[in-house]
Every structure is written in structure tokens, then in C-alpha cells.
mmCIF file of C-alpha atoms in Angstrom:
data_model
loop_
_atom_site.group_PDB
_atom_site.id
_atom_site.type_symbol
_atom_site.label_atom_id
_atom_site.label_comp_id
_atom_site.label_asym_id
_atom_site.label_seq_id
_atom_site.Cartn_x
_atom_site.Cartn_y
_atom_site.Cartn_z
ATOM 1 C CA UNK J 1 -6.312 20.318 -16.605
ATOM 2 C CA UNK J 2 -9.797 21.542 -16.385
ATOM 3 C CA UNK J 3 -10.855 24.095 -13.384
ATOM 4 C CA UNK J 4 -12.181 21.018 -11.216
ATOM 5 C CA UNK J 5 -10.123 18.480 -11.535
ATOM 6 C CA UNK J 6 -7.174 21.443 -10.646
ATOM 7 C CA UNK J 7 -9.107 21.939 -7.245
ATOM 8 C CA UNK J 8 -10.056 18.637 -6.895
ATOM 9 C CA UNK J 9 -6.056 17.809 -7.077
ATOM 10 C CA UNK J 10 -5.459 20.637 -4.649
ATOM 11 C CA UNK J 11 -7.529 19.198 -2.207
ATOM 12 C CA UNK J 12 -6.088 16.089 -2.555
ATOM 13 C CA UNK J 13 -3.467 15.638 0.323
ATOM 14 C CA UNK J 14 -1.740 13.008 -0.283
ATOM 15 C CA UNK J 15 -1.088 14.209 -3.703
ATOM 16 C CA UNK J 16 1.318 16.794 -1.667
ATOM 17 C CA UNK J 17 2.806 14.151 1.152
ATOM 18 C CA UNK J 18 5.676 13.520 -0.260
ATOM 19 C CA UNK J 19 7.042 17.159 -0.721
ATOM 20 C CA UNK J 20 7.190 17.941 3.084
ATOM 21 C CA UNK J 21 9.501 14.201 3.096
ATOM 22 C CA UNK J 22 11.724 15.298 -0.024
ATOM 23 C CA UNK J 23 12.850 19.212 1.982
ATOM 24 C CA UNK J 24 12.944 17.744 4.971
ATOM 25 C CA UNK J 25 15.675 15.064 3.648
ATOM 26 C CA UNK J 26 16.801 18.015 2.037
ATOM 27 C CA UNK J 27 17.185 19.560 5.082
ATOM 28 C CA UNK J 28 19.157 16.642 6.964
ATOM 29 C CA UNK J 29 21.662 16.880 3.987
ATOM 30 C CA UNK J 30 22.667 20.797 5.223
ATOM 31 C CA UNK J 31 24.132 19.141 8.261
ATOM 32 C CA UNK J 32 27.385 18.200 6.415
ATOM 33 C CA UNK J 33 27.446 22.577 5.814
ATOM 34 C CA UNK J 34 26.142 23.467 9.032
ATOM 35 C CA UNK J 35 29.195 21.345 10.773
ATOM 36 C CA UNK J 36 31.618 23.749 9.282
ATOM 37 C CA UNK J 37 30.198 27.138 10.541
ATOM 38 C CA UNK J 38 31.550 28.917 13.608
ATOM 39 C CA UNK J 39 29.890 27.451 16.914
ATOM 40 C CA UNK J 40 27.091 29.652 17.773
ATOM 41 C CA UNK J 41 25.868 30.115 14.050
ATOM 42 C CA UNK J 42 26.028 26.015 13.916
ATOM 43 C CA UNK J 43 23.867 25.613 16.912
ATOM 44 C CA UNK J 44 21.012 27.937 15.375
ATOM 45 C CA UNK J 45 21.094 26.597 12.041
ATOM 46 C CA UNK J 46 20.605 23.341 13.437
ATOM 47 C CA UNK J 47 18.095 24.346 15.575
ATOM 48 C CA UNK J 48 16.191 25.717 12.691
ATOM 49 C CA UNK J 49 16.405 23.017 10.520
ATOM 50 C CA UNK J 50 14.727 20.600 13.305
ATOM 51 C CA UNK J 51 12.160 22.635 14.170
ATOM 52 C CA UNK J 52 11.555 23.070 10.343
ATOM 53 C CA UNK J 53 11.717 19.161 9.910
ATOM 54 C CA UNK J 54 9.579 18.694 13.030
ATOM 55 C CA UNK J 55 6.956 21.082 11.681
ATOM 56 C CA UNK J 56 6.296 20.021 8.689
ATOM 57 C CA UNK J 57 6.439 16.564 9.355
ATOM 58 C CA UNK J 58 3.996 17.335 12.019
ATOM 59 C CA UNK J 59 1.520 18.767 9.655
ATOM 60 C CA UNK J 60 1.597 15.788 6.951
ATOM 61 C CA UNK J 61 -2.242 14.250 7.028
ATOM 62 C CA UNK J 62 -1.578 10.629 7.965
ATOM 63 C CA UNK J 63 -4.020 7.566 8.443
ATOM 64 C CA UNK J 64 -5.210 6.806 12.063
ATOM 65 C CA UNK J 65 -3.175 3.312 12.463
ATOM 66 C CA UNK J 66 -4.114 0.479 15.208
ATOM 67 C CA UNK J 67 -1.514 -0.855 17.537
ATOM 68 C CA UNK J 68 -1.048 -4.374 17.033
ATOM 69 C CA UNK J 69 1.126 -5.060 19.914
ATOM 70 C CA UNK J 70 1.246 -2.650 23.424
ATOM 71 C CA UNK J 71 3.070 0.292 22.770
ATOM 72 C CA UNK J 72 4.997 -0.176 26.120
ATOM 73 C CA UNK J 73 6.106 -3.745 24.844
ATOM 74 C CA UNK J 74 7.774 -2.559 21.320
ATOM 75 C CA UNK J 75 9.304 0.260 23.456
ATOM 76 C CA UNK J 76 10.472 -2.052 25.953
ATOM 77 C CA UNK J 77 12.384 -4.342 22.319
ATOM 78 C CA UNK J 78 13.353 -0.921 21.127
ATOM 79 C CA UNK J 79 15.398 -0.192 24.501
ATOM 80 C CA UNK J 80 16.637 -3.850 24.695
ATOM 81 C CA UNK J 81 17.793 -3.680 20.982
ATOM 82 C CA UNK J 82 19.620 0.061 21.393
ATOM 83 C CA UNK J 83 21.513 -1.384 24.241
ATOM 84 C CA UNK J 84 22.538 -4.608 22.952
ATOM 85 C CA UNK J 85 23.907 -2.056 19.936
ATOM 86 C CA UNK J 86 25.671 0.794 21.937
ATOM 87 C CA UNK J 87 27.258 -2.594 24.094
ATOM 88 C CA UNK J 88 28.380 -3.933 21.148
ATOM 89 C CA UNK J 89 29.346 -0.961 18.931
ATOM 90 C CA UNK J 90 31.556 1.102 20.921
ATOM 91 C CA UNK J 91 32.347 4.550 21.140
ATOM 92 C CA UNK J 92 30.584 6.962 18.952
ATOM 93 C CA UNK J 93 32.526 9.614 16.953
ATOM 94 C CA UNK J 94 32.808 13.309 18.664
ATOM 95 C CA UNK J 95 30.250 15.838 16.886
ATOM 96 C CA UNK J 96 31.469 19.038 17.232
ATOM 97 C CA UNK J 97 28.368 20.586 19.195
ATOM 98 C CA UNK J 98 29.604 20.787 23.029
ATOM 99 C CA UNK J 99 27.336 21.612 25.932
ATOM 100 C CA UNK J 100 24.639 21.860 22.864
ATOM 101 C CA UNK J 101 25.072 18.101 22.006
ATOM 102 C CA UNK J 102 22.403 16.419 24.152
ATOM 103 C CA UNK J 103 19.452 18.681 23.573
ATOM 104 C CA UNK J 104 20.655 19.054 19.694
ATOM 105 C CA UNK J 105 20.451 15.584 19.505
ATOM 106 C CA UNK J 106 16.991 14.690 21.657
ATOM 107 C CA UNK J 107 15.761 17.267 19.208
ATOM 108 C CA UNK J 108 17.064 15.633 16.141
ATOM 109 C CA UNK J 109 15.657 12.214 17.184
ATOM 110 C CA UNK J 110 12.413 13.939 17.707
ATOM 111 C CA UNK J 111 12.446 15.906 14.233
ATOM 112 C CA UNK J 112 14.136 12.501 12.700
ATOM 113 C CA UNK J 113 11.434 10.245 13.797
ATOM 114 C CA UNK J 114 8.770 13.032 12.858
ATOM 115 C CA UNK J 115 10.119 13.193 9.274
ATOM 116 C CA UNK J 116 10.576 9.414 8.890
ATOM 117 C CA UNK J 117 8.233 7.371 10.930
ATOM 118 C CA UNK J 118 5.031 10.083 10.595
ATOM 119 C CA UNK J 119 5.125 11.484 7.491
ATOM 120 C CA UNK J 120 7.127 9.432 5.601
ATOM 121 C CA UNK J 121 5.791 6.314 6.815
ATOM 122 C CA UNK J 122 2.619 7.283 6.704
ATOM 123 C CA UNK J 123 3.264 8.280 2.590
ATOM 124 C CA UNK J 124 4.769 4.924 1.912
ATOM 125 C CA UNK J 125 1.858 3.271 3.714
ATOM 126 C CA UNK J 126 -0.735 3.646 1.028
ATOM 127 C CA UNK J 127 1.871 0.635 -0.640
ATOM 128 C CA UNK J 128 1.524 -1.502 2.220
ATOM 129 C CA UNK J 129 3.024 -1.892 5.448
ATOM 130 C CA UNK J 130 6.324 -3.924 4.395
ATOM 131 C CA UNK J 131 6.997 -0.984 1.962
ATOM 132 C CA UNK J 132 6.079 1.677 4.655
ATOM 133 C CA UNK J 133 8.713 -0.295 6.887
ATOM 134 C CA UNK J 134 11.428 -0.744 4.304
ATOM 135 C CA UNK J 135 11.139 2.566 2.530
ATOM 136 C CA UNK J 136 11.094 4.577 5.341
ATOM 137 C CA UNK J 137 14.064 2.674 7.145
ATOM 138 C CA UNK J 138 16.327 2.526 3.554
ATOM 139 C CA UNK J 139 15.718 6.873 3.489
ATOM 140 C CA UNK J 140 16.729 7.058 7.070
ATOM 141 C CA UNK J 141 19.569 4.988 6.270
ATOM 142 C CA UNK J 142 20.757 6.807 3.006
ATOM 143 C CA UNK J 143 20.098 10.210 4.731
ATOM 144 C CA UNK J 144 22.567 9.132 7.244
ATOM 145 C CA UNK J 145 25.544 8.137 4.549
ATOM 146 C CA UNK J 146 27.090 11.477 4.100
ATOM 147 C CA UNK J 147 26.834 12.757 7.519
ATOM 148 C CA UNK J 148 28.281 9.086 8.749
ATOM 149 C CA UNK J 149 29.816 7.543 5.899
ATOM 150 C CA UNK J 150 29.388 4.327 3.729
ATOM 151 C CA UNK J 151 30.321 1.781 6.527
ATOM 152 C CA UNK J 152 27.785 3.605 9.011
ATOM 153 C CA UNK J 153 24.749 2.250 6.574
ATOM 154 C CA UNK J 154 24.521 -0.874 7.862
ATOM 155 C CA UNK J 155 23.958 0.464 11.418
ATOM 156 C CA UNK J 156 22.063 3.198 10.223
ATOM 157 C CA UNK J 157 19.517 0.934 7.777
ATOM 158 C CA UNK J 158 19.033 -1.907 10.828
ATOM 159 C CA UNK J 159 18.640 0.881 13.061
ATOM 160 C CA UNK J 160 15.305 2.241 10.443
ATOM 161 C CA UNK J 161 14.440 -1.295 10.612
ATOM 162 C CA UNK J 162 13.664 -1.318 13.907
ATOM 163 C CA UNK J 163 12.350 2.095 14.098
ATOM 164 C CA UNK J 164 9.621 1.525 11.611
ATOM 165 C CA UNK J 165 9.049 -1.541 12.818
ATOM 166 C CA UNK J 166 7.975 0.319 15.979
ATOM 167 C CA UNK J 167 6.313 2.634 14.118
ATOM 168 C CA UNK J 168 4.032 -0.352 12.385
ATOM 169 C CA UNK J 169 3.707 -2.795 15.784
ATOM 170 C CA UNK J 170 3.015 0.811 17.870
ATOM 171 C CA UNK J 171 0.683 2.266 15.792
ATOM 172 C CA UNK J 172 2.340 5.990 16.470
ATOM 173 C CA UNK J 173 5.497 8.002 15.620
ATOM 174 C CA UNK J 174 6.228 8.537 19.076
ATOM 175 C CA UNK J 175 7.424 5.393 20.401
ATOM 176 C CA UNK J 176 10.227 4.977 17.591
ATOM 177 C CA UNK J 177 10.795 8.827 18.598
ATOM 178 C CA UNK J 178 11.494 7.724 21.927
ATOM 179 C CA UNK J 179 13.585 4.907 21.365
ATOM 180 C CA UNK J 180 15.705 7.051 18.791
ATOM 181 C CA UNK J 181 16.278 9.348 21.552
ATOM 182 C CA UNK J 182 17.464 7.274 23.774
ATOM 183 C CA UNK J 183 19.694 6.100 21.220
ATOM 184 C CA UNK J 184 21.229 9.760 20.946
ATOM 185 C CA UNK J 185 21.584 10.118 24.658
ATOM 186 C CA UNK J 186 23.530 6.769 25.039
ATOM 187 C CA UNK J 187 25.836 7.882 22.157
ATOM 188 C CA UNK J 188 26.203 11.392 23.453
ATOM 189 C CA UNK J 189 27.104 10.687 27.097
ATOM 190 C CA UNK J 190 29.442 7.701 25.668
ATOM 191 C CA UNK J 191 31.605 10.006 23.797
#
């Protein structure tokens, strides 16, 4: 590669958007370890590994989008649909985080919806919207398995749909973000 096309490919962004996506679903994976250390060691790993996901995620160059329906509206279906869910799904299994649960998990949604609805939605985009929706929601799905197990996918890949689907009708990351939160709170304080 000649001198300018090797700075030409450095400046080049989205040549690089898909690394930040691949370590931070790297990341997610060290849950399954982090779970196993002694309490206050779990809490700061997990800690760090949001924040890391968040960052990162956060500093992914992404297109401008439109909204195409009122961001208050698809947050107002996201809410409807993670209601109808936690009514119909039942109790949640225990995670083994205590007092540290709820913030731990409003953090997670946050670093979650960072990772998958920002940056990489906003990779997959660049192949169209369905595959920005699809994509995004079948890695947020898969990310989930060993964490949740096999039967947990189906949950896990409708609950992407509708998350990028937010992400597309919204125009932004953050109502999905908001809408996965409130997910984690209802499964937290339903435990």
C-alpha cells in the first residue's frame, strides 16, 4: 500500500467501526468470568467493562439519522411492549450482584444500547436499514446466549427487534437505551 492511500485508509472511519463493536462484544462475553469472582472484585470488573463498552461505543462516528416517527411515540410502544413481556414472562433468574443489581444493570442497558443501537447500528447502516435492524438485534441476541442460555434467544433476539426498531423509527440510541432500562429495572425489582 502506497504512503497515501495508507493515510487516506487511516482517515477513513468507518474503515475502523467495526473494531470498537467486535471488543465491546468481546467484552459482554467476560460476564460469564466476572460472575464467578468474589463480590466486590465482580462489581468493579463489571463496572469497568460498561464504562469501557459505553466509551467506545460513544466515540464510534455515526450518520446524523431523521426520526421518522416522534421519539416519545416509539418510547411510549417500547414501554407497552416491555410490559406486555415482563406480564407474560415471569420471574427473572437471580444474578448474583445484590444491592449492586439495579445500578449494574441501568448501566448495562445504557452501555448495551450504546454498543448495539449507536455504534453497531450505525456500522450495519451503510447496508441499509433492514440490515442495520436485523444485524444489530441477531448480535444482541447471540451476545446474550451464554450469559442466558439457548432458550433465552428467542426473548433476547425479539427483544433487539424492537430495540433497533426504536433505534431506526427514533432516529437516536437513546430511546432504545431507555426502554432497555426499563426493561432491567422491571426484571430486577421482580426477582
Amino acid at each position: 500500500m502506497s504512503r497515501p492511500a495508507e493515510i487516506a485508509a487511516i482517515r477513513d472511519p468507518e474503515r475502523f467501526a467495526s473494531l470498537p463493536v467486535l471488543a465491546g462484544a468481546g467484552l459482554l462475553l467476560l460476564r460469564l468470568w466476572i460472575l464467578e469472582t468474589p463480590d466486590a472484585t465482580r462489581i468493579g470488573l463489571l463496572l469497568g467493562v460498561f464504562a469501557a463498552i459505553l466509551v467506545a461505543s460513544l466515540l464510534v462516528p455515526v450518520a446524523r439519522d431523521v426520526a421518522r416517527l416522534s421519539p416519545m411515540v416509539v418510547l411510549a410502544v417500547g414501554l407497552l411492549g416491555v410490559g406486555l413481556a415482563a406480564g407474560v414472562a415471569g420471574r427473572p433468574a437471580a444474578a448474583p450482584l445484590g444491592a449492586a443489581a439495579l445500578p449494574l444493570s441501568l448501566f448495562a442497558a445504557l452501555a448495551e444500547e450504546a454498543l448495539f443501537r449507536r455504534a453497531a447500528y450505525g456500522w450495519l447502516d451503510r447496508y441499509g436499514s433492514t440490515v442495520a435492524i436485523v444485524g444489530s438485534a441477531l448480535l444482541f441476541a447471540v451476545i446474550h446466549v451464554p450469559l442466558y442460555g439457548a432458550a433465552a434467544f428467542p426473548v433476547d433476539l425479539g427483544a433487539g427487534l424492537l430495540l433497533s426498531w426504536q433505534r431506526w423509527a427514533s432516529g437516536t440510541w437513546t430511546v432504545p437505551a431507555a426502554t432497555h432500562a426499563a426493561a432491567n429495572l422491571i426484571a430486577v425489582i421482580s426477582r
